[in-house]
XYZ file of C-alpha atoms in Angstrom:
629
model
C 8.101 18.794 13.044
C 5.671 15.911 13.052
C 6.076 13.420 15.837
C 4.791 9.731 15.839
C 4.225 8.649 19.453
C 3.536 4.888 20.478
C 0.975 4.612 17.526
C -1.132 1.297 17.226
C -3.596 0.968 14.517
C -5.662 -2.402 14.080
C -7.819 -3.036 11.142
C -10.163 -5.903 10.955
C -8.596 -7.586 14.054
C -4.874 -7.145 12.473
C -2.376 -5.075 13.987
C -0.805 -2.766 11.089
C 0.908 -0.630 13.234
C 2.472 -1.609 16.829
C 3.609 1.149 19.255
C 5.502 2.848 16.236
C 7.171 6.224 17.227
C 9.219 8.472 15.302
C 10.378 12.319 15.029
C 10.259 13.743 11.564
C 12.356 16.916 11.412
C 10.690 20.275 10.453
C 11.158 21.207 7.008
C 11.946 17.581 6.371
C 11.479 15.813 3.129
C 10.939 11.840 4.333
C 10.278 8.942 2.077
C 7.811 6.403 4.025
C 8.697 3.072 2.289
C 8.066 -0.745 3.419
C 7.223 -3.736 1.663
C 3.704 -3.905 -0.116
C 1.024 -4.579 2.722
C 3.227 -3.129 5.625
C 1.128 -0.274 6.509
C 2.315 2.529 4.791
C -1.071 4.249 3.477
C -2.613 3.018 6.827
C 0.218 5.516 8.582
C -0.359 8.460 6.434
C -4.215 8.135 6.466
C -3.696 8.508 10.266
C -1.482 11.395 9.832
C -4.627 13.305 7.996
C -7.501 11.858 10.464
C -9.165 9.789 8.011
C -8.240 6.630 10.500
C -8.331 6.949 14.222
C -5.738 5.452 16.167
C -6.313 2.490 18.517
C -3.459 3.764 20.892
C -1.085 6.413 20.721
C -1.177 9.697 18.336
C 0.609 11.732 15.697
C 1.186 15.281 17.021
C 1.466 18.030 14.121
C 1.819 21.614 14.548
C -2.133 23.205 15.200
C -1.732 25.628 12.588
C 0.041 23.543 9.882
C -2.045 23.147 6.526
C -1.972 19.366 5.355
C -2.182 18.695 1.468
C -3.124 15.054 0.526
C -5.021 13.717 -2.460
C -8.360 12.326 -1.931
C -8.894 8.930 -3.179
C -11.942 10.561 -5.788
C -10.582 12.183 -8.758
C -12.095 15.469 -9.598
C -14.858 15.618 -12.100
C -17.466 18.085 -13.908
C -17.308 20.747 -16.546
C -14.664 22.669 -14.893
C -11.379 22.786 -16.868
C -7.969 21.781 -15.121
C -6.785 25.215 -14.942
C -9.786 26.307 -13.078
C -9.399 23.433 -10.853
C -5.988 24.194 -9.755
C -6.763 27.780 -9.414
C -9.562 26.778 -6.840
C -7.439 24.835 -4.771
C -5.781 27.902 -3.141
C -8.798 28.624 -1.386
C -7.334 31.712 0.480
C -6.588 33.226 -2.821
C -10.119 32.433 -4.330
C -11.710 33.868 -0.995
C -9.711 37.030 -1.152
C -10.165 37.939 -4.824
C -13.915 37.264 -4.101
C -13.860 39.937 -0.952
C -11.562 42.407 -2.889
C -14.677 42.563 -5.501
C -17.230 43.391 -2.474
C -15.485 44.684 0.305
C -16.103 48.751 0.716
C -13.892 49.461 3.806
C -10.534 51.065 2.438
C -8.409 49.722 5.341
C -10.103 46.229 5.158
C -9.424 46.290 1.276
C -6.111 47.643 1.720
C -5.462 44.431 3.950
C -6.779 41.999 1.544
C -4.614 43.247 -1.411
C -1.332 43.192 0.900
C -2.451 39.502 1.926
C -2.613 38.911 -2.159
C 0.459 40.330 -2.548
C 2.054 38.161 0.270
C 0.569 34.946 -1.089
C 1.925 35.722 -4.868
C -2.001 35.586 -5.982
C -1.162 37.706 -8.897
C 1.270 35.149 -10.495
C -0.969 32.377 -9.521
C -2.199 31.742 -12.839
C 1.428 31.420 -14.358
C 2.170 29.128 -11.624
C -0.586 26.594 -11.965
C 0.073 26.703 -15.899
C 3.706 25.828 -15.189
C 2.459 22.887 -13.019
C -0.049 21.578 -15.286
C 2.357 21.718 -18.129
C 4.927 19.891 -16.441
C 2.334 17.121 -15.508
C 1.630 16.846 -19.281
C -1.029 18.938 -20.138
C -0.530 21.261 -23.242
C -2.690 24.767 -23.567
C -5.367 22.849 -25.375
C -5.717 20.309 -22.670
C -5.615 22.884 -19.563
C -9.173 24.040 -21.003
C -11.204 21.012 -21.677
C -13.610 19.783 -19.192
C -12.374 17.171 -16.591
C -15.086 15.003 -17.574
C -13.290 14.459 -21.101
C -10.273 13.144 -19.567
C -9.268 9.425 -18.241
C -9.150 8.503 -14.335
C -5.331 8.386 -14.599
C -5.410 12.232 -16.206
C -7.971 13.571 -13.332
C -5.626 12.098 -10.972
C -2.791 14.228 -12.236
C -5.213 17.046 -11.987
C -5.707 16.276 -8.277
C -2.145 16.062 -7.893
C -1.808 19.485 -9.728
C -4.046 21.194 -7.481
C -2.518 19.638 -4.099
C 1.073 20.891 -5.202
C -0.129 24.381 -6.410
C -2.010 24.689 -3.010
C 1.530 24.452 -1.116
C 0.642 23.125 2.000
C 3.071 23.316 5.170
C 2.750 19.446 5.383
C 2.634 17.662 1.947
C 1.602 14.259 2.133
C 1.990 12.144 -1.294
C 0.996 8.493 -1.779
C 2.684 7.049 -4.950
C 2.508 10.419 -6.666
C 4.069 8.650 -10.015
C 1.468 5.861 -10.490
C -0.256 7.762 -12.806
C 2.606 9.815 -14.610
C 4.758 8.901 -16.950
C 8.742 9.104 -17.556
C 8.312 12.584 -18.302
C 6.141 13.975 -15.702
C 7.778 11.847 -13.096
C 11.207 13.651 -13.879
C 9.298 16.853 -13.729
C 7.839 15.976 -10.195
C 11.020 15.192 -8.703
C 12.494 18.462 -10.034
C 9.652 20.303 -8.400
C 9.756 18.259 -5.017
C 13.457 19.091 -4.564
C 12.781 22.743 -3.960
C 9.719 21.958 -1.915
C 9.718 24.928 0.775
C 7.341 22.905 3.351
C 7.631 19.524 5.097
C 7.128 16.520 2.813
C 6.172 12.764 3.598
C 6.074 10.889 0.176
C 5.349 7.282 -0.360
C 7.049 5.879 -3.252
C 8.727 2.959 -4.676
C 10.477 5.178 -7.442
C 14.675 4.587 -6.297
C 15.429 7.822 -7.941
C 12.775 9.679 -6.669
C 13.853 8.664 -3.332
C 17.450 9.312 -3.846
C 17.170 12.812 -5.513
C 14.143 14.228 -3.383
C 14.030 12.753 0.139
C 16.591 13.702 3.111
C 15.096 10.858 5.613
C 13.847 7.571 5.045
C 11.036 6.374 7.451
C 11.055 2.484 7.174
C 7.936 0.752 8.203
C 8.583 -3.052 8.868
C 6.650 -5.342 11.230
C 4.319 -2.783 12.663
C 7.385 -0.457 13.502
C 8.990 2.657 12.149
C 12.801 3.528 11.863
C 14.097 6.864 10.738
C 17.281 6.641 8.922
C 18.984 10.270 7.805
C 20.063 10.558 4.016
C 18.571 9.342 0.521
C 17.420 5.618 -0.248
C 21.040 4.557 -1.052
C 21.974 5.574 2.186
C 19.052 3.872 3.696
C 20.230 0.664 2.042
C 23.918 1.006 3.366
C 22.859 1.791 6.789
C 20.128 -1.035 6.929
C 22.729 -3.797 5.407
C 25.394 -2.786 8.172
C 22.186 -3.304 10.828
C 21.125 -6.544 9.387
C 25.225 -7.707 9.224
C 25.404 -6.677 12.984
C 21.693 -8.715 13.886
C 23.016 -11.609 12.224
C 26.469 -11.718 13.989
C 24.316 -11.096 17.076
C 22.158 -14.021 16.509
C 25.041 -16.155 15.695
C 26.856 -15.358 18.857
C 23.592 -16.084 20.692
C 23.044 -19.366 18.866
C 26.305 -20.434 19.887
C 25.910 -19.461 23.788
C 22.433 -21.081 23.684
C 24.088 -24.583 22.512
C 26.774 -24.173 25.069
C 24.339 -23.795 27.864
C 21.975 -26.420 26.385
C 24.687 -28.880 26.093
C 25.946 -28.034 29.880
C 22.364 -28.517 30.944
C 22.265 -31.870 29.330
C 25.490 -33.264 30.797
C 25.167 -32.087 34.114
C 21.616 -32.104 35.363
C 21.875 -35.569 36.487
C 24.965 -35.066 38.399
C 24.479 -34.152 42.380
C 27.646 -32.265 42.391
C 26.908 -30.085 39.292
C 22.978 -30.039 39.441
C 22.767 -26.731 40.952
C 24.894 -25.118 38.382
C 23.055 -26.520 35.670
C 19.851 -25.387 37.009
C 21.515 -22.057 36.915
C 22.435 -22.030 33.425
C 18.732 -23.417 32.635
C 17.626 -20.225 34.091
C 19.803 -18.548 31.889
C 18.402 -20.090 29.045
C 14.687 -19.346 30.081
C 15.888 -15.462 30.427
C 17.762 -15.058 27.235
C 15.648 -13.254 24.634
C 15.697 -14.750 21.233
C 17.154 -12.141 18.514
C 14.928 -12.242 15.250
C 16.408 -13.826 12.191
C 16.449 -12.119 9.113
C 13.977 -13.794 6.949
C 14.162 -14.353 3.233
C 11.045 -12.948 1.554
C 9.554 -15.383 -1.490
C 7.807 -12.534 -2.869
C 11.266 -11.216 -4.298
C 11.429 -14.403 -6.317
C 11.745 -13.679 -10.366
C 13.252 -15.956 -12.840
C 12.526 -15.699 -16.345
C 12.793 -18.955 -18.348
C 15.264 -18.245 -21.291
C 14.375 -19.821 -24.626
C 16.001 -23.010 -24.978
C 16.193 -22.688 -28.992
C 17.783 -19.735 -30.441
C 16.691 -17.702 -33.548
C 18.426 -15.884 -35.842
C 18.574 -12.222 -35.942
C 16.428 -10.101 -36.337
C 13.487 -11.214 -34.671
C 11.398 -8.086 -36.105
C 11.833 -5.749 -38.772
C 9.343 -2.763 -39.150
C 9.651 -1.122 -42.714
C 8.018 2.013 -42.982
C 4.676 0.458 -41.200
C 1.626 2.459 -39.996
C -0.137 1.107 -37.140
C -3.372 2.191 -35.150
C -6.722 1.206 -34.876
C -9.681 -0.063 -37.348
C -11.823 2.877 -36.434
C -9.051 5.788 -37.191
C -6.374 7.121 -38.784
C -3.050 5.696 -37.949
C -1.555 6.497 -34.698
C 1.975 6.048 -35.784
C 3.543 6.062 -39.172
C 6.920 5.817 -41.004
C 8.037 2.942 -38.494
C 11.773 1.551 -39.179
C 12.484 -0.482 -36.502
C 14.803 -3.688 -36.263
C 14.846 -5.811 -33.140
C 17.464 -8.626 -32.378
C 17.591 -11.547 -30.070
C 19.864 -9.499 -27.683
C 18.212 -6.405 -27.772
C 17.072 -4.547 -24.577
C 14.944 -1.437 -25.731
C 12.941 1.018 -23.680
C 10.604 2.994 -25.393
C 10.257 6.629 -24.086
C 7.458 9.249 -24.668
C 4.826 11.025 -23.185
C 1.563 8.890 -22.205
C -1.034 8.958 -25.338
C 2.197 9.357 -27.760
C 1.467 5.724 -28.801
C 4.076 3.378 -26.515
C 1.463 0.992 -26.185
C 0.547 0.987 -29.401
C 3.958 0.025 -30.792
C 4.077 -2.405 -28.269
C 0.838 -4.022 -29.378
C 2.125 -4.106 -32.906
C 5.355 -5.884 -31.665
C 3.661 -8.515 -29.928
C 1.565 -9.160 -33.255
C -1.721 -7.895 -31.570
C -2.096 -5.128 -34.224
C -1.263 -5.462 -37.852
C 0.226 -2.682 -39.585
C -2.370 -0.539 -41.680
C 0.323 0.515 -43.984
C 4.110 -1.007 -44.592
C 5.196 -4.321 -43.436
C 6.161 -5.901 -40.320
C 8.200 -9.028 -40.817
C 8.543 -11.255 -37.544
C 10.403 -14.797 -37.167
C 7.900 -17.432 -37.489
C 8.942 -19.425 -34.635
C 9.498 -16.433 -32.303
C 7.507 -16.760 -28.935
C 6.618 -13.218 -27.193
C 5.683 -12.687 -23.871
C 3.327 -9.561 -23.503
C 2.604 -7.942 -20.125
C 0.294 -5.228 -19.559
C -1.484 -3.993 -16.169
C -5.035 -5.404 -17.772
C -3.668 -8.721 -17.328
C -3.401 -8.317 -13.431
C -7.007 -6.784 -13.172
C -8.252 -9.524 -15.526
C -6.810 -12.307 -13.172
C -10.090 -14.490 -11.603
C -10.063 -13.536 -7.948
C -11.828 -16.963 -7.002
C -9.380 -18.786 -8.850
C -5.684 -20.001 -7.459
C -2.429 -19.445 -8.986
C -1.995 -23.325 -9.664
C -5.525 -23.482 -11.334
C -4.696 -20.292 -13.249
C -1.287 -22.002 -14.616
C -2.876 -25.510 -15.187
C -5.296 -24.132 -17.562
C -2.652 -22.147 -19.507
C -0.044 -25.126 -19.620
C -2.599 -27.594 -20.949
C -0.743 -31.064 -21.507
C 2.138 -30.266 -18.782
C 2.727 -32.376 -15.743
C 1.668 -30.907 -12.449
C 5.305 -30.866 -11.580
C 6.122 -28.617 -14.497
C 3.233 -26.479 -13.406
C 4.720 -26.055 -9.975
C 7.996 -25.397 -11.267
C 6.763 -22.577 -13.540
C 4.977 -20.953 -10.320
C 7.828 -21.650 -8.102
C 10.411 -19.413 -10.418
C 8.081 -16.547 -9.233
C 7.553 -17.426 -5.521
C 4.359 -19.351 -5.550
C 5.247 -22.346 -3.632
C 3.356 -24.437 -0.959
C 0.483 -22.649 0.303
C 0.835 -19.600 -1.878
C 0.172 -21.667 -4.947
C -3.280 -22.662 -3.751
C -4.462 -19.340 -2.123
C -7.281 -17.565 -3.771
C -6.094 -14.792 -6.042
C -8.408 -12.030 -4.416
C -6.260 -12.661 -0.999
C -2.775 -11.610 -3.009
C -1.452 -8.289 -2.905
C -0.949 -6.159 -5.841
C 2.419 -7.157 -6.344
C 1.794 -10.785 -5.812
C -0.803 -10.796 -8.739
C 1.531 -8.852 -10.961
C 4.395 -11.796 -10.128
C 1.548 -14.092 -11.008
C 0.849 -12.516 -14.462
C 4.479 -12.236 -15.390
C 4.552 -15.992 -14.470
C 1.852 -16.677 -16.975
C 3.160 -14.829 -19.685
C 6.653 -16.523 -19.376
C 5.331 -20.226 -19.294
C 6.839 -21.379 -22.585
C 10.074 -19.651 -22.347
C 9.452 -16.690 -24.935
C 12.261 -15.357 -27.249
C 11.031 -11.642 -26.564
C 9.482 -9.993 -23.289
C 7.439 -6.867 -23.863
C 6.636 -5.563 -20.682
C 4.459 -2.157 -20.218
C 4.490 -0.731 -16.975
C 5.413 -3.801 -14.958
C 6.539 -2.071 -12.028
C 3.450 -0.227 -10.710
C 2.311 -2.698 -7.989
C 5.745 -3.592 -6.919
C 7.603 -2.192 -3.954
C 11.628 -1.015 -4.475
C 13.173 -4.563 -3.470
C 10.601 -6.263 -5.824
C 11.776 -4.150 -8.502
C 15.326 -4.615 -7.784
C 14.705 -8.188 -8.161
C 12.934 -7.854 -11.393
C 15.853 -5.831 -12.738
C 18.081 -8.872 -11.956
C 15.755 -11.065 -13.598
C 15.565 -9.049 -16.689
C 19.435 -8.947 -16.695
C 19.657 -12.776 -16.474
C 17.078 -13.521 -19.382
C 18.651 -14.398 -22.755
C 15.886 -13.235 -24.683
C 15.130 -9.660 -26.212
C 13.238 -7.281 -23.696
C 11.181 -4.009 -24.841
C 10.146 -2.241 -21.724
C 7.882 0.628 -20.848
C 8.355 2.281 -17.671
C 8.320 5.262 -15.786
C 11.095 3.813 -13.208
C 14.020 5.611 -14.458
C 16.343 3.133 -12.325
C 14.897 0.181 -13.986
C 15.550 1.559 -17.376
C 18.802 2.786 -16.755
C 19.946 -0.814 -15.651
C 18.312 -3.237 -18.214
C 18.130 -1.006 -21.649
C 20.942 -0.366 -24.070
C 18.493 0.910 -26.763
C 16.190 3.784 -26.229
C 13.483 4.303 -28.776
C 11.625 7.834 -28.657
C 7.953 7.434 -29.568
C 6.950 11.251 -30.342
C 5.162 13.045 -33.123
C 3.559 10.185 -34.661
C 6.354 8.134 -34.965
C 9.204 6.274 -33.436
C 12.925 6.948 -33.792
C 16.256 5.781 -31.839
C 17.438 8.247 -29.352
C 21.173 8.042 -29.684
C 22.102 8.892 -25.862
C 21.779 7.869 -22.406
C 19.177 8.311 -19.972
C 20.825 11.335 -18.578
C 20.736 12.634 -22.085
C 17.190 11.969 -22.326
C 16.441 13.691 -18.995
C 18.447 16.742 -20.025
C 16.622 16.904 -22.928
C 13.163 16.514 -21.314
C 14.131 19.319 -18.571
C 15.498 21.573 -21.353
C 18.993 21.455 -20.077
C 20.435 20.582 -23.536
C 21.381 17.343 -24.843
C 19.807 15.600 -27.917
C 17.637 17.759 -29.850
C 14.254 17.247 -30.903
C 14.714 16.337 -34.666
C 15.143 12.692 -34.419
C 16.640 12.613 -30.613
C 20.167 13.167 -32.181
C 22.973 14.758 -30.004
C 22.866 18.433 -29.683
C 26.802 18.767 -28.817
C 29.467 17.376 -26.832
C 30.998 13.922 -26.971
C 29.343 11.891 -30.139
C 27.499 8.749 -29.086
C 28.547 5.504 -29.798
C 27.457 3.693 -32.865
C 24.020 2.089 -31.828
C 24.816 -1.858 -33.110
C 28.127 -1.539 -31.594
C 26.940 -0.143 -28.377
C 24.563 -2.924 -28.228
C 27.053 -5.716 -28.921
C 28.962 -4.408 -26.062
C 25.974 -4.316 -23.523
C 25.306 -7.831 -24.559
C 28.719 -8.911 -23.929
C 28.709 -7.076 -20.812
C 25.234 -8.797 -19.683
C 26.984 -11.894 -20.639
C 29.898 -11.518 -18.436
C 28.127 -10.221 -15.665
C 25.888 -13.296 -15.811
C 28.936 -15.614 -15.667
C 30.458 -13.332 -12.707
C 27.272 -13.699 -10.967
C 27.018 -17.604 -11.699
C 30.303 -17.962 -10.435
C 29.783 -15.991 -7.230
C 26.558 -18.127 -6.576
C 28.714 -21.275 -6.878
C 31.311 -20.388 -4.557
C 28.624 -19.038 -2.137
C 26.761 -22.412 -2.166
C 30.115 -24.141 -1.576
C 31.032 -22.099 1.151
C 27.573 -22.834 2.654
C 28.019 -26.571 2.230
C 31.321 -26.669 3.530
C 30.149 -24.369 6.540
C 27.438 -27.127 7.216
C 29.670 -30.146 6.616
C 32.122 -28.521 9.163
C 29.292 -28.414 11.690
C 28.626 -31.725 11.612
C 32.219 -32.637 11.928
C 32.600 -30.431 15.078
C 29.477 -32.221 16.384
C 30.765 -35.584 15.891
C 33.817 -34.648 17.649
C 32.168 -33.411 20.411
C 29.378 -35.679 20.807
C 29.563 -39.111 18.778
C 26.135 -40.076 19.721
C 24.623 -37.311 17.889
C 27.025 -37.588 14.818
C 25.835 -37.772 11.650
C 25.721 -41.352 9.745
C 28.551 -40.286 7.256
C 30.911 -39.768 10.672
C 29.680 -41.604 13.395
C 32.170 -44.628 13.091
C 35.090 -42.335 11.845
C 38.026 -42.242 14.585
C 38.853 -39.157 16.144
C 42.311 -38.639 14.265
C 40.289 -38.834 10.919
C 37.599 -36.444 11.892
C 40.275 -33.662 12.810
C 42.166 -34.167 9.438
C 38.789 -34.060 7.799
C 37.847 -31.001 9.178
C 41.274 -29.387 8.501
C 40.849 -30.047 4.803
C 37.348 -28.667 4.834
C 38.299 -25.510 6.852
C 41.010 -24.847 4.027
C 38.530 -25.534 1.196
C 36.103 -23.390 2.872
C 38.714 -20.392 3.242
C 39.457 -20.745 -0.431
C 35.768 -20.790 -1.446
C 34.977 -17.758 0.871
C 38.225 -16.184 -0.911
C 36.766 -16.725 -4.501
C 33.370 -15.826 -3.478
C 34.533 -12.520 -2.348
C 36.693 -11.740 -5.404
C 33.830 -12.619 -7.811
C 31.510 -10.062 -5.954
C 34.313 -7.338 -6.027
C 34.781 -7.889 -9.701
C 30.998 -7.738 -10.081
C 30.438 -4.674 -8.298
C 33.202 -3.180 -10.242
C 31.696 -4.424 -13.597
C 28.057 -2.795 -12.611
């Protein structure tokens, strides 16, 4: 059991955690979630003791072994295999003692303990973990210094998983993983025997692995039982109750304020008015549900349609000038309505193919025919890292939109949540998610015909990822996406292209088929990604057309739902204005100030009828949309 008891942590004069309390059951698998900057990593660092609480404490069983990945990746001449084996310090110490101890009784105890901790199967377990995280036999024997930082962090994760601590703490474990390694990690954590606390923005991981959600917001924590989907449902119910309570309180407050205003001056009612004024003063406000502008994504669709195909690769080979081709025999056609996910392990060439499609690389052999008028928006993590920290969003956008009016610059920034002071905030003061949104705003400034997004979700929390999914589904151009977020791929892609074995080929199956393929549970075989039994997959082109029609239909449904919602809001506001005019003509809006009471009542009745129709249509559109999705 892990208990957070009245925990307060302040950093740089800012309160990150404010008397937070929760109790996590023993052996539970808990997803720690919250918006970027909410304090998730701060809470986890307090759990392991690298941060000291200003008030309160975290109680963990005294003898519990805690496992956490250090910020520094392992380095040196040791191999990944040796590094992982060394992570089980008890095993290493016992094996060393078994070579030097001469006392028979002590030697017997050592061997019993080695058997109890499965010491002799450790090499096989270490190899399995490394293979799951993408290290083949050759890579397991190379020195650590021959790997990039991302692969070294995989070694650190493998060592942590191998050490099998009683309390396993993971902070964004999939950040350095590809989709295949992420799926393996999900499978591993589902059967983890100890207690687990994981910070993750991967909806699939949170749904498949955890049995509790610890939500961090406003310095407080709330524990929800179940998966992430369960959390969303429960939180929606709580927010609805909160909104209803706030509406009731606002109505009561308005009633009390009106009574005080009308009766304070009268001697006969002054005492009652004073009593109600005291009631007002004692009334604790219920917090409003605030809309977060960081959820704003709106990709401008291209105003001019291009005839298909946008790109045709004909036996193309691509690589870098200093070496042999990385990918060969590429045959691929991309149409304006395509939604393509590039699949395959890191290092297989997904980014190389993306750069070829973005015209950043030229084919070394074969042909790459591209529409001459096509505009491409290409997003990579390097663009996020290369933003000038001393500049502002409006400064960056003004430079890349030379010749455009300040209003056009502001409008493009506003599509991605950069309005008001945010547009003039120094970039070094923005969060990672905000910088990613700015990079997306920059690459889509000219309304591209095709978006190529290489790991766009690395800095985005769960809600921001959901907003990105909705924006991509509303975009009317082609999309090519590389991501380890399976939820995003399932909702945005209708074509899967597997980059493997030095080429790229269509994977004729669903994401579920691909998961089964990767985890070795059947599904499409390795030969070209074709179906290995079961129902025959749909024709790729026909499936894409069906998916495009479905997206178009869903887009129309969303527009209709939004129109009905806006109509309902407008009518509600108008009815409130009429009610005020009928109750207190002196405060009436100009449009209603001179209307007679009978006319106001008639108008109100008509609007109430229209409101009922709008709300009914709105609810019907939402139901159809939910069914369609």
